Each structure stands twice: as structure tokens, then as C-alpha cells.
Coordinates of C-alpha atoms in Angstrom, one line a residue:
X34 CA 89.4 -13.5 -92.6
X35 CA 88.1 -10.5 -90.7
X36 CA 85.0 -10.7 -88.5
X37 CA 83.2 -8.3 -90.9
X38 CA 84.1 -10.5 -93.9
X39 CA 83.0 -13.6 -92.1
X40 CA 79.6 -12.0 -91.3
X41 CA 79.1 -11.0 -94.9
X42 CA 79.9 -14.5 -96.1
X43 CA 77.6 -16.1 -93.5
X44 CA 74.6 -13.9 -94.2
X45 CA 75.0 -14.2 -98.0
X46 CA 75.1 -18.0 -97.6
X47 CA 72.0 -17.9 -95.4
X48 CA 69.9 -15.7 -97.7
X49 CA 70.9 -17.8 -100.8
X50 CA 70.0 -21.1 -99.0
X51 CA 66.8 -19.7 -97.5
X52 CA 65.5 -18.0 -100.6
X53 CA 66.0 -21.1 -102.7
X54 CA 64.3 -23.5 -100.3
X55 CA 60.8 -24.7 -100.6
X56 CA 58.3 -23.9 -97.8
X57 CA 58.8 -27.3 -96.3
X58 CA 62.6 -26.8 -96.0
X59 CA 62.7 -23.3 -94.7
X60 CA 63.3 -24.4 -91.1
X61 CA 66.1 -26.7 -92.0
X62 CA 67.7 -24.0 -94.2
X63 CA 67.5 -21.5 -91.4
X64 CA 68.8 -23.8 -88.7
X65 CA 72.2 -24.0 -90.4
X66 CA 72.8 -20.3 -89.8
X67 CA 70.5 -18.9 -87.2
X68 CA 70.8 -19.3 -83.4
X69 CA 67.9 -21.1 -81.7
X70 CA 67.3 -18.1 -79.4
X71 CA 67.2 -15.6 -82.3
X72 CA 65.9 -12.1 -81.4
X73 CA 63.8 -11.0 -84.4
X74 CA 62.3 -7.6 -84.8
X75 CA 59.6 -6.9 -87.3
X76 CA 57.2 -4.1 -88.2
X77 CA 53.5 -4.1 -87.1
X78 CA 51.7 -6.6 -87.0
X79 CA 54.6 -9.0 -86.4
X80 CA 56.7 -7.2 -83.7
X81 CA 59.3 -9.3 -81.8
X82 CA 59.8 -13.1 -82.1
X83 CA 62.3 -15.3 -80.4
X84 CA 62.5 -18.6 -82.3
X85 CA 63.4 -19.1 -86.0
X86 CA 60.3 -21.4 -86.4
X87 CA 58.0 -18.6 -85.2
X88 CA 59.5 -16.2 -87.7
X89 CA 59.0 -18.7 -90.5
X90 CA 55.4 -19.7 -89.5
X91 CA 54.2 -16.1 -88.7
X92 CA 56.0 -14.1 -91.4
X93 CA 57.8 -16.0 -94.1
X94 CA 55.4 -18.7 -95.0
X95 CA 52.3 -16.4 -95.2
X96 CA 54.3 -13.9 -97.3
X97 CA 55.6 -16.6 -99.7
X98 CA 52.1 -17.9 -100.0
X99 CA 50.8 -14.5 -101.0
X100 CA 53.7 -13.2 -103.1
X101 CA 54.2 -16.3 -105.2
X102 CA 57.6 -17.0 -106.8
X103 CA 59.1 -14.6 -104.3
X104 CA 62.5 -13.1 -105.2
X105 CA 64.8 -11.0 -103.2
X106 CA 66.2 -8.2 -105.3
X107 CA 69.1 -6.7 -103.3
X108 CA 70.4 -3.3 -104.1
X109 CA 72.6 -2.6 -101.1
X110 CA 74.6 -5.0 -98.9
X111 CA 77.3 -4.2 -96.4
X112 CA 78.6 -4.9 -92.9
X113 CA 80.5 -3.3 -90.2
X114 CA 81.3 -3.0 -86.5
X115 CA 78.4 -1.5 -84.5
X116 CA 79.2 2.1 -83.6
X117 CA 76.6 2.0 -80.8
X118 CA 78.6 -0.5 -78.7
X119 CA 82.0 0.7 -79.8
X120 CA 82.5 -2.1 -82.3
X121 CA 81.8 -5.0 -79.9
X122 CA 79.2 -6.5 -82.3
X123 CA 79.2 -7.0 -86.1
X124 CA 76.1 -6.4 -88.1
X125 CA 75.1 -6.7 -91.8
X126 CA 72.7 -4.4 -93.6
X127 CA 70.7 -5.4 -96.7
X128 CA 68.2 -3.4 -98.7
X129 CA 66.1 -3.9 -101.8
X130 CA 62.7 -5.3 -102.8
X131 CA 60.9 -8.6 -102.4
X132 CA 59.1 -9.3 -105.7
X133 CA 56.4 -11.7 -106.4
X134 CA 53.0 -12.3 -107.9
X135 CA 50.4 -11.0 -105.4
X136 CA 48.0 -14.0 -105.8
X137 CA 46.7 -14.3 -102.3
X138 CA 45.6 -11.8 -99.7
X139 CA 48.3 -11.0 -97.1
X140 CA 47.6 -9.6 -93.6
X141 CA 44.2 -8.3 -95.0
X142 CA 45.7 -6.6 -98.0
X143 CA 43.8 -7.8 -101.1
X144 CA 45.6 -9.7 -103.8
X145 CA 46.0 -8.0 -107.2
X146 CA 47.1 -10.9 -109.4
X147 CA 49.9 -8.7 -110.6
X148 CA 53.6 -8.2 -109.7
X149 CA 54.1 -6.5 -106.4
X150 CA 57.3 -4.9 -105.0
X151 CA 57.7 -4.9 -101.2
X152 CA 60.5 -2.7 -100.0
X153 CA 62.7 -4.1 -97.3
X154 CA 65.7 -3.3 -95.1
X155 CA 67.2 -6.1 -93.0
X156 CA 69.9 -5.9 -90.3
X157 CA 71.6 -9.0 -88.9
X158 CA 73.9 -9.4 -85.9
X159 CA 76.4 -12.2 -86.4
X160 CA 78.2 -13.7 -83.4
X161 CA 80.2 -16.9 -83.2
X162 CA 79.2 -18.0 -86.6
X163 CA 75.5 -17.6 -86.1
X164 CA 72.8 -14.9 -86.7
X165 CA 71.7 -14.0 -83.2
X166 CA 69.6 -10.9 -83.9
X167 CA 67.7 -9.6 -86.9
X168 CA 65.5 -6.6 -87.7
X169 CA 63.4 -6.7 -90.8
X170 CA 61.6 -3.5 -91.9
X171 CA 59.1 -3.7 -94.8
X172 CA 57.0 -0.9 -96.3
X173 CA 53.5 -2.2 -95.7
X174 CA 51.9 1.0 -96.8
X175 CA 53.7 0.7 -100.1
X176 CA 52.1 -2.6 -100.7
X177 CA 48.7 -1.2 -99.8
X178 CA 49.3 1.6 -102.3
X179 CA 50.0 -1.0 -105.0
X180 CA 46.8 -2.9 -104.1
X181 CA 44.7 0.2 -104.3
X182 CA 43.8 0.5 -100.6
X183 CA 46.2 3.2 -99.5
X184 CA 44.8 4.4 -96.2
X185 CA 46.1 7.9 -95.7
X186 CA 45.7 11.4 -97.2
X187 CA 47.9 12.4 -100.1
X188 CA 51.7 12.3 -99.6
X189 CA 53.9 15.4 -99.5
X190 CA 56.5 13.6 -101.6
X191 CA 56.3 11.0 -104.4
X192 CA 56.1 7.3 -103.9
X193 CA 57.3 4.9 -106.6
X194 CA 59.6 1.8 -106.9
X195 CA 62.8 3.3 -105.5
X196 CA 66.1 2.5 -107.2
X197 CA 69.3 1.4 -105.6
X198 CA 72.4 3.7 -105.5
X199 CA 72.9 6.0 -108.5
X200 CA 76.5 4.6 -108.7
X201 CA 75.3 1.0 -108.9
X202 CA 77.9 -0.1 -106.4
X203 CA 75.9 -1.0 -103.3
X204 CA 76.7 -4.7 -103.0
X205 CA 79.9 -4.7 -100.9
X206 CA 80.7 -8.4 -100.6
X207 CA 84.4 -8.0 -100.1
X208 CA 86.6 -5.8 -97.8
X209 CA 86.6 -2.1 -98.2
X210 CA 88.9 0.8 -97.3
X211 CA 88.9 1.3 -93.6
X212 CA 89.7 5.1 -94.0
X213 CA 86.6 5.5 -96.2
X214 CA 84.4 3.7 -93.7
X215 CA 85.6 6.0 -90.9
X216 CA 84.9 9.1 -93.0
X217 CA 81.3 7.8 -93.6
X218 CA 80.5 7.0 -90.0
X219 CA 82.0 10.3 -88.8
X220 CA 79.9 12.2 -91.4
X221 CA 76.6 10.4 -90.4
X222 CA 77.3 11.0 -86.7
X223 CA 77.9 14.7 -87.3
X224 CA 74.7 14.9 -89.3
X225 CA 72.8 13.2 -86.4
X226 CA 74.2 15.6 -83.9
X227 CA 73.2 18.6 -86.1
X228 CA 69.6 17.4 -86.2
X229 CA 69.4 16.4 -82.6
X230 CA 70.6 19.8 -81.6
X231 CA 67.3 21.3 -82.9
X232 CA 64.9 18.6 -81.8
X233 CA 63.7 20.6 -78.8
X234 CA 62.8 23.6 -81.0
X235 CA 59.2 23.7 -82.1
X236 CA 58.1 26.0 -84.9
X237 CA 61.6 26.0 -86.2
X238 CA 61.9 25.1 -89.9
X239 CA 65.7 24.5 -89.9
X240 CA 67.7 26.7 -92.2
X241 CA 69.0 25.0 -95.4
X242 CA 72.6 26.0 -94.4
X243 CA 72.4 23.5 -91.5
X244 CA 71.6 20.6 -93.9
X245 CA 74.1 21.8 -96.4
X246 CA 76.9 21.1 -93.9
X247 CA 76.4 17.3 -94.4
X248 CA 74.3 17.0 -97.5
X249 CA 74.9 17.7 -101.2
X250 CA 72.4 20.2 -102.7
X251 CA 71.2 17.5 -105.1
X252 CA 70.5 15.0 -102.4
X253 CA 67.8 12.3 -102.9
X254 CA 65.7 11.3 -99.9
X255 CA 63.7 8.1 -100.5
X256 CA 61.1 8.3 -97.7
X257 CA 58.6 5.6 -96.7
X258 CA 55.2 5.3 -98.3
X259 CA 53.0 7.8 -96.5
X260 CA 55.6 10.5 -97.0
X261 CA 57.3 9.8 -100.3
X262 CA 60.6 10.7 -101.9
X263 CA 62.1 14.1 -102.5
X264 CA 65.0 15.5 -104.5
X265 CA 67.3 18.4 -103.6
X266 CA 67.7 20.1 -100.2
X267 CA 65.1 22.7 -101.1
X268 CA 62.4 20.2 -102.0
X269 CA 63.3 17.9 -99.2
X270 CA 62.7 20.7 -96.7
X271 CA 59.4 21.7 -98.4
X272 CA 58.1 18.2 -98.9
X273 CA 59.2 16.5 -95.7
X274 CA 61.4 18.2 -93.2
X275 CA 59.3 21.3 -92.7
X276 CA 55.9 19.4 -92.5
X277 CA 57.5 17.1 -90.0
X278 CA 59.2 19.8 -87.9
X279 CA 56.3 22.2 -87.9
X280 CA 53.6 19.5 -87.2
X281 CA 55.4 17.2 -84.7
X282 CA 56.2 18.2 -81.2
X283 CA 57.7 16.7 -78.0
X284 CA 60.5 15.1 -80.0
X285 CA 62.8 12.8 -78.1
X286 CA 65.8 11.0 -79.7
X287 CA 66.1 7.5 -78.2
X288 CA 69.2 6.3 -80.0
X289 CA 69.9 3.3 -82.1
X290 CA 70.3 -0.5 -81.7
X291 CA 72.8 -0.7 -84.5
X292 CA 74.7 1.9 -86.6
X293 CA 77.4 0.7 -89.0
X294 CA 79.3 1.9 -92.0
X295 CA 81.2 0.1 -94.8
X296 CA 83.1 2.2 -97.4
X297 CA 80.7 4.9 -98.7
X298 CA 77.6 3.4 -97.1
X299 CA 76.1 3.6 -93.7
X300 CA 72.9 2.4 -92.0
X301 CA 71.1 2.3 -88.7
X302 CA 67.9 1.3 -87.0
X303 CA 66.3 2.0 -83.6
X304 CA 63.7 0.4 -81.5
X305 CA 62.4 3.1 -81.3
X306 CA 64.7 5.9 -82.6
X307 CA 62.3 8.7 -81.9
X308 CA 59.3 9.5 -79.7
X309 CA 57.1 12.4 -80.7
X310 CA 53.5 13.7 -80.9
X311 CA 51.6 14.7 -84.0
X312 CA 50.1 18.1 -83.1
X313 CA 48.1 18.1 -86.3
X314 CA 49.0 18.0 -89.9
X315 CA 51.8 15.4 -90.1
X316 CA 50.8 12.7 -92.6
X317 CA 47.7 14.8 -93.2
X318 CA 46.2 13.6 -89.9
X319 CA 44.6 15.4 -86.9
X320 CA 46.2 16.0 -83.6
X321 CA 47.2 13.0 -81.5
X322 CA 46.6 13.1 -77.8
X323 CA 49.8 11.2 -76.7
X324 CA 53.3 10.7 -77.9
X325 CA 54.1 7.7 -80.1
X326 CA 57.3 5.8 -81.0
X327 CA 58.9 5.8 -84.4
X328 CA 60.9 2.8 -85.4
X329 CA 63.1 4.0 -88.3
X330 CA 65.8 2.7 -90.7
X331 CA 68.2 5.1 -92.5
X332 CA 70.6 3.9 -95.1
X333 CA 73.0 6.5 -96.6
X334 CA 75.5 6.8 -99.5
X335 CA 78.3 9.3 -99.2
X336 CA 79.7 11.0 -102.2
X337 CA 83.1 12.8 -101.5
X338 CA 82.6 14.7 -98.3
X339 CA 78.8 14.8 -98.1
X340 CA 75.7 12.6 -98.2
X341 CA 74.1 12.1 -101.5
X342 CA 71.3 9.5 -101.1
X343 CA 69.2 8.3 -98.2
X344 CA 66.7 5.4 -98.1
X345 CA 64.3 5.6 -95.2
X346 CA 61.9 3.1 -93.6
X347 CA 59.5 4.0 -90.8
X348 CA 57.0 1.6 -89.3
X349 CA 54.2 4.0 -89.9
X350 CA 51.4 1.5 -89.2
X351 CA 52.9 1.0 -85.7
X352 CA 53.2 4.7 -85.2
X353 CA 49.6 5.3 -86.2
X354 CA 48.3 2.3 -84.1
X355 CA 49.7 4.0 -81.0
X356 CA 47.5 7.0 -81.9
X357 CA 44.3 4.9 -82.3
X358 CA 44.4 4.3 -86.0
X359 CA 45.0 0.7 -86.9
X360 CA 45.2 0.8 -90.7
X361 CA 45.1 -3.0 -91.1
X362 CA 42.1 -3.4 -88.8
X363 CA 40.3 -0.6 -90.5
X364 CA 40.9 -2.3 -93.9
X365 CA 39.5 -5.5 -92.5
X366 CA 36.4 -3.8 -91.3
X367 CA 35.9 -2.1 -94.6
X368 CA 36.2 -5.4 -96.4
X369 CA 34.0 -7.4 -94.1

């Protein structure tokens, strides 16, 4: 069995055991699969934790108390060698929704008593039969939107419960064609270089021809709540890329922690991927005085020789907190 297939089996066994455990048995379920010195990365307000018990106490137990009968609805799962370290490490990537009954307040977000859908993307580094690193991105603004306490001006795109792949083939539990994997990672790396080449240019909208080199004209971009989703290159540029490029300056690409492909799918995350400064207008907000970090996940589906779908997570609450706007603290103050 290959290292990639072993990682897939381990992570699938872990999530099945963990998700089916009661709150009293989460630690014992995790201990079978997770290293004692786990490095866990989470969005604001959780940040980095270094023991499985801390992750359970600070993140999982409060979430499961608030979103009762929590289910993991996975739309994408794959694994691969990390392109960032030339394949020395193996990671898995999972994406979907956590679904539950929002019956108790969570991190200050008021309960609704109704179903709630919390988007997630999770990366896990498997080494010597253990999960040694993990990064879990969730769309907190999306949950605030569902609870009726969305904290920002109107989005340029559209936010809704995003679907999985159009092809319904995102769960890659077995082995895939190595040649297809190599095509996918090469395409994503080429796309990254195209965009990085124009990062230093302000007041430059980016011609559609540059995007069309790597993207299908009918691309779908599922952006985080705060920005929203867009469809086709034309609308993607109008509803996200141009507002971002024209209103954000001092852009610095910091690279990724993990970037992996498997068949027609690819994903990466950074800590942080980008540093930039809002010079006024991005997210509908005024100018920021200092640059801020963006921690981002991108997950792609390739169709033939171009990219067709892209699911994006950005820790926007963390990005805003660096600029002096703590959306969770502000919500707390408004409700006190």
C-alpha cells in the first residue's frame, strides 16, 4: 500500500471514529490516530494549538454543544505528496459542511434553533501512522450570515450553501492516475505563477486573457462569505478579482504550507499565503493603515486542460482583526 493510500485510510478511519464518538470519548478516539504533539492550526479565535486535548476542549466540544447532532457532510477528499517540500510529506485534504441544529450560542454567535451549515476545509499531515499536523478552516462569517448577524457591507458575489463538484466525483478514497495528478499540480502551479507575476502591479485589472490561459470560461469560484461566489471569468473579474486588485495594495505572496494534488483535484493552504493592505473599498471597508495577513485555502477541480471549479476559504475575521475590527468582539458588545 502506498503512503498516500495509507494516509487516506488513516484519516478516514479517524474521522469516522471521532465523528461517531460521544463528547466523553472524543479524546480516546483521537488518541488512536493523532500524535501527542499535534500542531493544529485554526481560524480566529482559535489559532494554533499543540495538544489533541486542547483542540477538543477549545474547539470541538463547544462546537458540538452548539451545533447539536453534528454531522460531517464531506464533498471532497483526496491526498497527495506535498509539492512545497518536494514530496517529503503526505497530506490529506477534506472539504464540505458541518451540519447541526444551532441550539446554543457559539463564540458569541446567537443560536437560531434551526439547521446550520458551517463550511469547512481540513488538511492533515500523516507521518509514521499518525496525524502530526492539521489545519482546519471554517467559514465563521457564513455562520453569522445564517444567524442574521452578518457584520460587513453587502458582498460583491453571492453567498449560499455551496455544492460539491459538478461531476460528483470528489471523494477519492482509492488510488488515482499519477499522470492525471501531475497534470493538475502543473496547471495549478502555472496559474499561481501567472497571478504572482502581477502582484506588484497596482491599478492593474488583469486582462481576461491571462486568466483564460488556465481557467475555463465557465469557471465557478466559490469565495468565502464576505466576498461570495461568482460564475464565468467575466463575472469573477467584476465581482471579485477587480475589486480585490484595485482596492488592495502592497501585495506579498508568502507561499504555502502544503500544496497537493490527486487526480483532477488540487488544494493548498498558507499560514499566511498573502500579506496586503486594504487601501479602501475591499470588503466595502475604509482604508487600513497597516498590512495584514490572509490565511487562505484554495481547492480546485481540473476539467481537461483547464480549471473549472475553485472553493476558497479565507480567515477574514483574522484579516479584519489585524486592521482593528474584531467582528466577534463587536457582536459581543452589541449583544451585552
